[in-house]
mmCIF file of C-alpha atoms in Angstrom:
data_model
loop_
_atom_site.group_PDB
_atom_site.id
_atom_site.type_symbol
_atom_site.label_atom_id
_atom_site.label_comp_id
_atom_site.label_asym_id
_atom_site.label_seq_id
_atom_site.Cartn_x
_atom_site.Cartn_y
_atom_site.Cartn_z
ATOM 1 C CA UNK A 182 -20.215 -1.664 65.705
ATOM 2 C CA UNK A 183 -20.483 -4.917 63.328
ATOM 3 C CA UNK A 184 -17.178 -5.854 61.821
ATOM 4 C CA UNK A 185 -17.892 -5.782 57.349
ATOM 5 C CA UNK A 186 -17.898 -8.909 55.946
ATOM 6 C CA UNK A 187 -15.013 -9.497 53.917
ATOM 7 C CA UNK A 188 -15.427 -11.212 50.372
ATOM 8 C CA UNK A 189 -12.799 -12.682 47.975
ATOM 9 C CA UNK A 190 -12.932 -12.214 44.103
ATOM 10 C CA UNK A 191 -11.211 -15.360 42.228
ATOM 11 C CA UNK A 192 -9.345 -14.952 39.120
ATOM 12 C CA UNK A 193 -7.762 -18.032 37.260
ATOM 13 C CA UNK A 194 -4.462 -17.452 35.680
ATOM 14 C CA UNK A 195 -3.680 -20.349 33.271
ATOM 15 C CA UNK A 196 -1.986 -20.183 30.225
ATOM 16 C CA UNK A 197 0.389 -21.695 27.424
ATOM 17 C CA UNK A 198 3.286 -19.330 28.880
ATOM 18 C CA UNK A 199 2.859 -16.396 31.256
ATOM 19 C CA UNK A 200 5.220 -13.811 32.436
ATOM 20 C CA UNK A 201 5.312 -11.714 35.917
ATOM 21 C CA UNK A 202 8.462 -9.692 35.954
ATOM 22 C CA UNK A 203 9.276 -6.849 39.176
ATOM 23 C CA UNK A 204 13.252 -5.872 37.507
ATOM 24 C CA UNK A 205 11.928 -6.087 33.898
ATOM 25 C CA UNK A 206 13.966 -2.871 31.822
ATOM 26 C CA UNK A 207 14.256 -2.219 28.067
ATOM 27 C CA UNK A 208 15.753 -5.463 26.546
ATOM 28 C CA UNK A 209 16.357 -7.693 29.608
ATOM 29 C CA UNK A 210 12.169 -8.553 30.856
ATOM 30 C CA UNK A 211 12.450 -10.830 34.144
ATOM 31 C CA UNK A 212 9.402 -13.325 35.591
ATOM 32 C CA UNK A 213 9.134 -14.376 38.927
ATOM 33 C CA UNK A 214 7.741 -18.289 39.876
ATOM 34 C CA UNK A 215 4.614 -17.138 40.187
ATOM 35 C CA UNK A 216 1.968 -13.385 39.393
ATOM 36 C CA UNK A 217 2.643 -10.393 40.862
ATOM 37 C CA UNK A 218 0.386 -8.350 42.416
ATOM 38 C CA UNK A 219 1.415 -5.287 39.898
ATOM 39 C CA UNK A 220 0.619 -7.638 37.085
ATOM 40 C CA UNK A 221 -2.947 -9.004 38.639
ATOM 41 C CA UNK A 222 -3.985 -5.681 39.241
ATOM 42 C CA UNK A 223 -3.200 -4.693 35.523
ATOM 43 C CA UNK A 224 -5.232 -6.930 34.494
ATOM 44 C CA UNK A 225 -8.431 -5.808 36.489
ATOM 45 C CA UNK A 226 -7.441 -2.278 35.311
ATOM 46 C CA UNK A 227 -7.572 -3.396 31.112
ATOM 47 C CA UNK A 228 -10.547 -4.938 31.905
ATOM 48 C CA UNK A 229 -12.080 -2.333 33.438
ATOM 49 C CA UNK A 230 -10.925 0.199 30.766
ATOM 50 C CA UNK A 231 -8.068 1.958 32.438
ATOM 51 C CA UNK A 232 -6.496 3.957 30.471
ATOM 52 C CA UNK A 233 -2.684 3.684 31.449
ATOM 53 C CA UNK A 234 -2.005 7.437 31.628
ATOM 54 C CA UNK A 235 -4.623 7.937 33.905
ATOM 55 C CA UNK A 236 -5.913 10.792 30.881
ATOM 56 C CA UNK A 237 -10.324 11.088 31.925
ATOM 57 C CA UNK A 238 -12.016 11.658 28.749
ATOM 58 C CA UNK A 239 -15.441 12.672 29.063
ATOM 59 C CA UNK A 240 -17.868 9.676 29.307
ATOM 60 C CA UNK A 241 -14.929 7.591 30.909
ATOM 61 C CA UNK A 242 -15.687 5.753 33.860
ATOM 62 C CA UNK A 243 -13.524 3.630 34.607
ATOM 63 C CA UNK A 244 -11.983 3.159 38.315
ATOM 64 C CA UNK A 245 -8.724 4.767 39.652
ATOM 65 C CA UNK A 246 -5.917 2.951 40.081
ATOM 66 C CA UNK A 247 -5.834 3.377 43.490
ATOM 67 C CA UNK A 248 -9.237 1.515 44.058
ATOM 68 C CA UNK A 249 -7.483 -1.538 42.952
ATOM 69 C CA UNK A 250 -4.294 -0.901 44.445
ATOM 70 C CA UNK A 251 -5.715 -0.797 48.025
ATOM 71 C CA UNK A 252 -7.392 -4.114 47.359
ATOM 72 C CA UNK A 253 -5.536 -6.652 49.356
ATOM 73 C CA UNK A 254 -4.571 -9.787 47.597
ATOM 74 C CA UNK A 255 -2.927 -13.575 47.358
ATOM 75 C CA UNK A 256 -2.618 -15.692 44.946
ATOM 76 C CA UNK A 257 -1.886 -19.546 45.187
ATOM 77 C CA UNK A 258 0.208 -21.811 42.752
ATOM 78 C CA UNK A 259 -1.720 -24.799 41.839
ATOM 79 C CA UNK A 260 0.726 -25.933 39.304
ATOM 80 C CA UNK A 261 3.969 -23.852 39.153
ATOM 81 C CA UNK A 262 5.315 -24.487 36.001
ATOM 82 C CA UNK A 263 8.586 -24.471 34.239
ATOM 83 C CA UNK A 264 10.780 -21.481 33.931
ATOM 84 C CA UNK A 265 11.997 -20.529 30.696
ATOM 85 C CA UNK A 266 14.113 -18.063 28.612
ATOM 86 C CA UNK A 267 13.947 -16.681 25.340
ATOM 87 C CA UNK A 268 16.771 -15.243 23.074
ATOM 88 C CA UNK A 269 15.186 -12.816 20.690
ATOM 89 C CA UNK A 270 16.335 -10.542 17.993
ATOM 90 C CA UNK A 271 13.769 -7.971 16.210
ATOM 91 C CA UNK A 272 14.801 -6.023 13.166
ATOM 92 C CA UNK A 273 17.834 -5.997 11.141
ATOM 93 C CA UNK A 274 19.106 -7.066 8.104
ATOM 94 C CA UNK A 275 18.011 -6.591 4.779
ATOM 95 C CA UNK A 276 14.539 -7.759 3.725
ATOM 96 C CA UNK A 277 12.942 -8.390 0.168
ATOM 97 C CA UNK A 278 10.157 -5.599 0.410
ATOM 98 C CA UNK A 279 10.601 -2.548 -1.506
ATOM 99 C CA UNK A 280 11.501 0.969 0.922
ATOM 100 C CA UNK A 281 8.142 1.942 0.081
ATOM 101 C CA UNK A 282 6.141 -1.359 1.491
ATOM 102 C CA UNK A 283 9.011 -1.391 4.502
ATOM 103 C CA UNK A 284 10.605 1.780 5.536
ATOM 104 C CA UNK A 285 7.133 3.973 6.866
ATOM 105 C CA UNK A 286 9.519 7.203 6.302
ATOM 106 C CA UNK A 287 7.940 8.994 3.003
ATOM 107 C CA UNK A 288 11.011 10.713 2.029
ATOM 108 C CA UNK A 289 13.517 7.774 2.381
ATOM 109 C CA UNK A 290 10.964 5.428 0.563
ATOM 110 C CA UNK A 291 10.553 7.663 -2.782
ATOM 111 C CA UNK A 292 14.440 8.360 -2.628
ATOM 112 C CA UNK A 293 15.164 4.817 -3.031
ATOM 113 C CA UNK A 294 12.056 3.658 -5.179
ATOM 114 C CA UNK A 295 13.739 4.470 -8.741
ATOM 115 C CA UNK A 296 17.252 2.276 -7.753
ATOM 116 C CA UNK A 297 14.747 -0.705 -6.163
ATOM 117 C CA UNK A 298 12.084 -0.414 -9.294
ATOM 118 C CA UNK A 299 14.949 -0.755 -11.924
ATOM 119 C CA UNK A 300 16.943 -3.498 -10.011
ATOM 120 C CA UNK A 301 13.230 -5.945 -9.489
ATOM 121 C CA UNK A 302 11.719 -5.003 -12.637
ATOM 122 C CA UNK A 303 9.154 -2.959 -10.640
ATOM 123 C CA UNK A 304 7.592 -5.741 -8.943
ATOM 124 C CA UNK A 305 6.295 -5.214 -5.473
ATOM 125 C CA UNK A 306 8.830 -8.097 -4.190
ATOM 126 C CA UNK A 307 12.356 -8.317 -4.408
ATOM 127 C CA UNK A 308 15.741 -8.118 -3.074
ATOM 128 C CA UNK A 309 18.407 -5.546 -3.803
ATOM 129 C CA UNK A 310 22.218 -5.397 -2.730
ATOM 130 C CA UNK A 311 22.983 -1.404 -3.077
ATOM 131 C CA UNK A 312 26.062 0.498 -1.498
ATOM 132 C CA UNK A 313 23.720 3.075 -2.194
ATOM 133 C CA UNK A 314 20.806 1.824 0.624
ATOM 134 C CA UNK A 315 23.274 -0.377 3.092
ATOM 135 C CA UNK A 316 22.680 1.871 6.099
ATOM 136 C CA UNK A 317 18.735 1.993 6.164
ATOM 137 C CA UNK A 318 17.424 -0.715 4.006
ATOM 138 C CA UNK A 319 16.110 -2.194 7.230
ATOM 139 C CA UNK A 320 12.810 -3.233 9.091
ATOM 140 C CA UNK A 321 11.515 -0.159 11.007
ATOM 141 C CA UNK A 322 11.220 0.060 14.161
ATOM 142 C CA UNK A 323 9.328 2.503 16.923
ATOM 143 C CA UNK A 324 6.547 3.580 14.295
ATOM 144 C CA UNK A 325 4.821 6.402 15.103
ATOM 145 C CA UNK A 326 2.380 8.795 13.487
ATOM 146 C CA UNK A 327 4.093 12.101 12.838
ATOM 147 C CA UNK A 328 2.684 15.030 14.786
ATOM 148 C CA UNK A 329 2.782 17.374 12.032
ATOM 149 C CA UNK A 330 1.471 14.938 8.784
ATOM 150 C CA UNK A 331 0.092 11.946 10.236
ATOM 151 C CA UNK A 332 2.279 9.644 8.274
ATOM 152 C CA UNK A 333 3.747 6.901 10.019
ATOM 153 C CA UNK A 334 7.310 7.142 10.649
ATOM 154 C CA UNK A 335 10.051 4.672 12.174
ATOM 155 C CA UNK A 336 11.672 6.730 15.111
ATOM 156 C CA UNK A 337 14.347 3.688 14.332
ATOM 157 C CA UNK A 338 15.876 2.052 10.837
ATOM 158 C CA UNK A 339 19.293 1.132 12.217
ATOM 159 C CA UNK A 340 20.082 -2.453 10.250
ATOM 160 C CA UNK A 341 21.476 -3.212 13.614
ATOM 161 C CA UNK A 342 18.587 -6.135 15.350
ATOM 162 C CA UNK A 343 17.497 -5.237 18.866
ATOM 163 C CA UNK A 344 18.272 -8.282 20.943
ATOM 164 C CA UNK A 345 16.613 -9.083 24.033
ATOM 165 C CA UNK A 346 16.100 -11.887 27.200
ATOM 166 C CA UNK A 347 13.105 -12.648 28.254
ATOM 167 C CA UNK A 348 11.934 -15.134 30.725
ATOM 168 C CA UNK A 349 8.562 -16.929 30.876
ATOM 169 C CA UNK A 350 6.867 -19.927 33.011
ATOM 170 C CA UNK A 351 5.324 -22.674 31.058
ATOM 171 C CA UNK A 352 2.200 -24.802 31.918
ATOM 172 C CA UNK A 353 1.384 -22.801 34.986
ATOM 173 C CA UNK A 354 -2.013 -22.455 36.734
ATOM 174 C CA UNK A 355 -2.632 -20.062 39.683
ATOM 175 C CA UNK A 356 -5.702 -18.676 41.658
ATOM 176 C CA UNK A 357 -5.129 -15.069 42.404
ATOM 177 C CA UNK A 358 -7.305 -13.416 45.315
ATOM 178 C CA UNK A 359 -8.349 -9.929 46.044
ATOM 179 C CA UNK A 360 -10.188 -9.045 48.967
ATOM 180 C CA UNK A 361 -12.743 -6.997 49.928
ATOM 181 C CA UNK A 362 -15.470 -5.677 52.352
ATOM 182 C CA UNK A 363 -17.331 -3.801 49.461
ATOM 183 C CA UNK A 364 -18.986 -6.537 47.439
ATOM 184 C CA UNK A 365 -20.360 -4.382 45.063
ATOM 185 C CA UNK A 366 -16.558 -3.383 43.865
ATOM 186 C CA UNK A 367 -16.296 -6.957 42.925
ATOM 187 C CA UNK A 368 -19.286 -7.360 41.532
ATOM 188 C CA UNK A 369 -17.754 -4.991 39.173
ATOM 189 C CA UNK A 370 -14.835 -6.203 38.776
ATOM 190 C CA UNK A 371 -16.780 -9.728 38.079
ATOM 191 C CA UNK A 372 -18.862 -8.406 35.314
ATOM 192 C CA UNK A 373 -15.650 -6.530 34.053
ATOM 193 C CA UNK A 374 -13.121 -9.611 33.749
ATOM 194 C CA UNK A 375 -16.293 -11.756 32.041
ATOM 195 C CA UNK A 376 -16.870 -8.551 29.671
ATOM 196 C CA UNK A 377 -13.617 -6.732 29.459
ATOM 197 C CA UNK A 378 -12.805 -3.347 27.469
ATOM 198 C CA UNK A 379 -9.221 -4.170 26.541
ATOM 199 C CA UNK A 380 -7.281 -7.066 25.360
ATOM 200 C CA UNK A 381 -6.225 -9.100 28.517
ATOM 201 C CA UNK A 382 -2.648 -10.803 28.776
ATOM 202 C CA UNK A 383 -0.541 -12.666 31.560
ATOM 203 C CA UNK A 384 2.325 -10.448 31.671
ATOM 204 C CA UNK A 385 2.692 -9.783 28.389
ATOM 205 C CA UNK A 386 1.265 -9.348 25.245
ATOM 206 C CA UNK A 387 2.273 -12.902 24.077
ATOM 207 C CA UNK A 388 0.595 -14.916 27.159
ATOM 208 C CA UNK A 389 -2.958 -15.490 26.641
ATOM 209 C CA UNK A 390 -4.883 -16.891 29.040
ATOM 210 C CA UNK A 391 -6.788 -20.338 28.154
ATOM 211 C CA UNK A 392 -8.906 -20.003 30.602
ATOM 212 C CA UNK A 393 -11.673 -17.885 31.737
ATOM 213 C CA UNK A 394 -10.483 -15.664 34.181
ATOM 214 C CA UNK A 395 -12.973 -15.168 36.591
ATOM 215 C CA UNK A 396 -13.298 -17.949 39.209
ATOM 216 C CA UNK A 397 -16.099 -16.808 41.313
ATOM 217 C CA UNK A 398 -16.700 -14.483 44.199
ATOM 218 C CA UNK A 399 -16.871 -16.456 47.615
ATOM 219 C CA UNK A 400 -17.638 -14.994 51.365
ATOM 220 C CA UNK A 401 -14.482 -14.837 53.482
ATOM 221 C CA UNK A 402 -11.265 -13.596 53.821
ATOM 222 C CA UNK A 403 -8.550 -14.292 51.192
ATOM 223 C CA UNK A 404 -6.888 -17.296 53.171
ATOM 224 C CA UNK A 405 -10.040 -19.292 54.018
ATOM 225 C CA UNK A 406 -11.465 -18.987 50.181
ATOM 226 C CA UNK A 407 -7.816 -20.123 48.575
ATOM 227 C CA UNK A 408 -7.846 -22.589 51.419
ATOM 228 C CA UNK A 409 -11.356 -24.271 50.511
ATOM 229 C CA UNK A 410 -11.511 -23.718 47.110
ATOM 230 C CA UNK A 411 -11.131 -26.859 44.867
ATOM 231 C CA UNK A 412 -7.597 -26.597 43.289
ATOM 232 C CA UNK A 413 -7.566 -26.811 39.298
ATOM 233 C CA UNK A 414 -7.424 -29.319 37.322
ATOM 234 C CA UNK A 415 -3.967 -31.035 36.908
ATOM 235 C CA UNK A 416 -2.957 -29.428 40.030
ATOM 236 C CA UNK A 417 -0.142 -30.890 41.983
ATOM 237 C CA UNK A 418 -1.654 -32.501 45.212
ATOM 238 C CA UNK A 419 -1.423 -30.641 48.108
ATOM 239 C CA UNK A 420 0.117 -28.988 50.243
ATOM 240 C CA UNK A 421 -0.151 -25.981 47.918
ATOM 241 C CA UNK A 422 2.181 -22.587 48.074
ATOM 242 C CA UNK A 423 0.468 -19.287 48.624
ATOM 243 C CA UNK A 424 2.081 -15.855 49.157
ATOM 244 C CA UNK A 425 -0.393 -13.704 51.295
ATOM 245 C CA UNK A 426 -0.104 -9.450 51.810
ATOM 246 C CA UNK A 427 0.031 -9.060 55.708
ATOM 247 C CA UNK A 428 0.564 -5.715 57.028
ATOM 248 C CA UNK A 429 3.964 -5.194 57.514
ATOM 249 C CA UNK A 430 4.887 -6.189 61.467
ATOM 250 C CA UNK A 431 3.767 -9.599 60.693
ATOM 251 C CA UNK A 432 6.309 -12.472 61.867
ATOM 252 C CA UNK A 433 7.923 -14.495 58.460
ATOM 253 C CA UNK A 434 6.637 -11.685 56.110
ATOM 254 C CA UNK A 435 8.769 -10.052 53.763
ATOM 255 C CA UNK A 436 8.551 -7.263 51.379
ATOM 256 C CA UNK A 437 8.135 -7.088 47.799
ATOM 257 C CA UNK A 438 8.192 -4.525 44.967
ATOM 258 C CA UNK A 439 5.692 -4.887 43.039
ATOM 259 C CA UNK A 440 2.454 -2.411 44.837
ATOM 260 C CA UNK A 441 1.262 -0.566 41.744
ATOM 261 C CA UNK A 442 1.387 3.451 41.995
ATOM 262 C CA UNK A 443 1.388 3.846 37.983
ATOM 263 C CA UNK A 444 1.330 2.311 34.766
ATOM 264 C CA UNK A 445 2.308 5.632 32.913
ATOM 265 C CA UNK A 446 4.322 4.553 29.794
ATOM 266 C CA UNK A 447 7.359 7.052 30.661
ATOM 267 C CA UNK A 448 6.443 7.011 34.914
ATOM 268 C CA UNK A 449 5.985 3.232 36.030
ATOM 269 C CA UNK A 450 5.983 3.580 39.777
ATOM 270 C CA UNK A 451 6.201 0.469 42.614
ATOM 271 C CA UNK A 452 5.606 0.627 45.849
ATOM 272 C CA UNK A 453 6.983 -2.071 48.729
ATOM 273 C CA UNK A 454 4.386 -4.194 50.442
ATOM 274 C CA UNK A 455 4.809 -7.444 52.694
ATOM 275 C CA UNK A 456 3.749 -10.905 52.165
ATOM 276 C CA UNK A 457 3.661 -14.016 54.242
ATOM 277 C CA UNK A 458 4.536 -17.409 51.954
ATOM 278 C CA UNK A 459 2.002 -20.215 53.452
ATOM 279 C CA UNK A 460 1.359 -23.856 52.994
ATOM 280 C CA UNK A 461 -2.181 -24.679 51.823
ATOM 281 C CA UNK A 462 -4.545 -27.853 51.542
ATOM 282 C CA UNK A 463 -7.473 -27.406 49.288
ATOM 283 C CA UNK A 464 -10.019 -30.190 48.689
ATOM 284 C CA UNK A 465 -9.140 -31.759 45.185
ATOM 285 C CA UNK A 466 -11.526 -31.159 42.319
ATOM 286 C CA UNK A 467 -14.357 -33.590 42.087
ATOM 287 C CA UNK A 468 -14.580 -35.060 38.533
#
């Protein structure tokens, strides 16, 4: 019996900033050197469609998780960037917007209207220092349509900002790899990334890519393609980092967090898998 022939789908991940966290939670979002394969496979999942729930629809065809999941992959740092952090506050404070522009809760709005209206001379700007609106004369925060109206309402109007770390790698190019005996899958997956059903991101919603994403598919396994393809431009000369899955008695492999078992907003699940960190030498781009 023939052995399949394994092919390798290229995707380019190069961007202004990116961000590829494993112990990201609430306020504190981490980012490893370099993607994960968590992150990589979200991204063929938005493209495809995926809804993150996993909730069919009739008419939805999209692929299951698990068909990307089970693809193996690598990914190779052509220019590893600069890690970064950011201190950031959201929310607040007082703001010059009347309750009714600002606070998304009806009732709270019209209470305070009158005492805002008579202290701006009803114009649709202004600022107002009030005993009377200290504790929610705020930006809102977790706005949500209300199951019962349909109005949207701010699950949070504490003045209080939310304050958060988060870490991102600037100027970084990598070539991610997932591989593959059914060609036809990436095919897919091709057509997908070029045509894509959802907004695409590197990590998060801030980091969008500058580049196209997909990068070709080539014949081979994952190591020979990221070995012969050309590396991108403003690469750092060779020899080039990759991280490789192996199955998990391989020598020098380690394990990482970061297999994808859901995206569900309120049930993100990650599996363990094992990776081998290699030294490559791809040819350099000709001009």
């Amino acid at each position: 019996m023939s052995t399949p022939t394994l092919h390798t789908l290229l995707v380019r991940l190069e961007a202004v900033t990116q961000s590829w966290g494993t112990l990201s939670a609430f306020n504190n979002r981490d980012s490893l050197p370099r993607p994960t394969k968590s992150g990589v496979v979200g991204i063929l999942a938005a493209a495809d469609g995926h809804d993150r729930d996993e909730q069919r629809e009739e008419g939805d065809d999209y692929l299951p998780l698990s068909t990307y999941a089970t693809l193996r992959f690598g990914v190779r740092a052509d220019r590893p960037g600069t890690l970064f952090n950011d201190f950031q506050t959201t929310g607040g404070g007082r703001y010059p917007l009347r309750p009714r522009d600002l606070i998304t809760d009806p009732a709270r709005a019209n209470h305070a209207a009158p005492e805002v209206e008579a202290a701006t001379g009803n114009r649709a700007f202004g600022r107002i220092d009030s005993p009377h609106l200290n504790d929610w004369y705020c930006a809102p925060k977790n706005i949500a349509p209300d199951p019962a109206t349909g109005h949207l309402l701010a699950g949070n109007t504490s003045r209080y900002p939310q304050l958060s770390e988060r870490w991102y790698l600037a100027d970084a190019a990598f070539l991610a790899a997932f591989e593959s005996p059914d060609r036809t899958l990436l095919r897919h997956l091709a057509h997908r990334l070029k045509e894509p059903r959802r907004l695409l991101w590197l990590g998060q919603k801030a980091c969008a890519p500058t580049q196209p994403l997909y990068h070709g598919i080539r014949p081979g396994p994952l190591e020979q393609v990221l070995s012969s393809t050309p590396l991108l431009p403003r690469s750092r000369p060779a020899p080039t980092p990759a991280w490789i899955e192996v199955p998990r008695p391989t020598a020098r492999a380690h394990d990482v967090h970061d297999q994808p078992v859901s995206y569900a907003s309120h049930r993100r699940l990650r599996a363990p898998r094992w990776e081998e960190r290699v030294s490559l030498h791809p040819p350099t781009e000709q001009p």
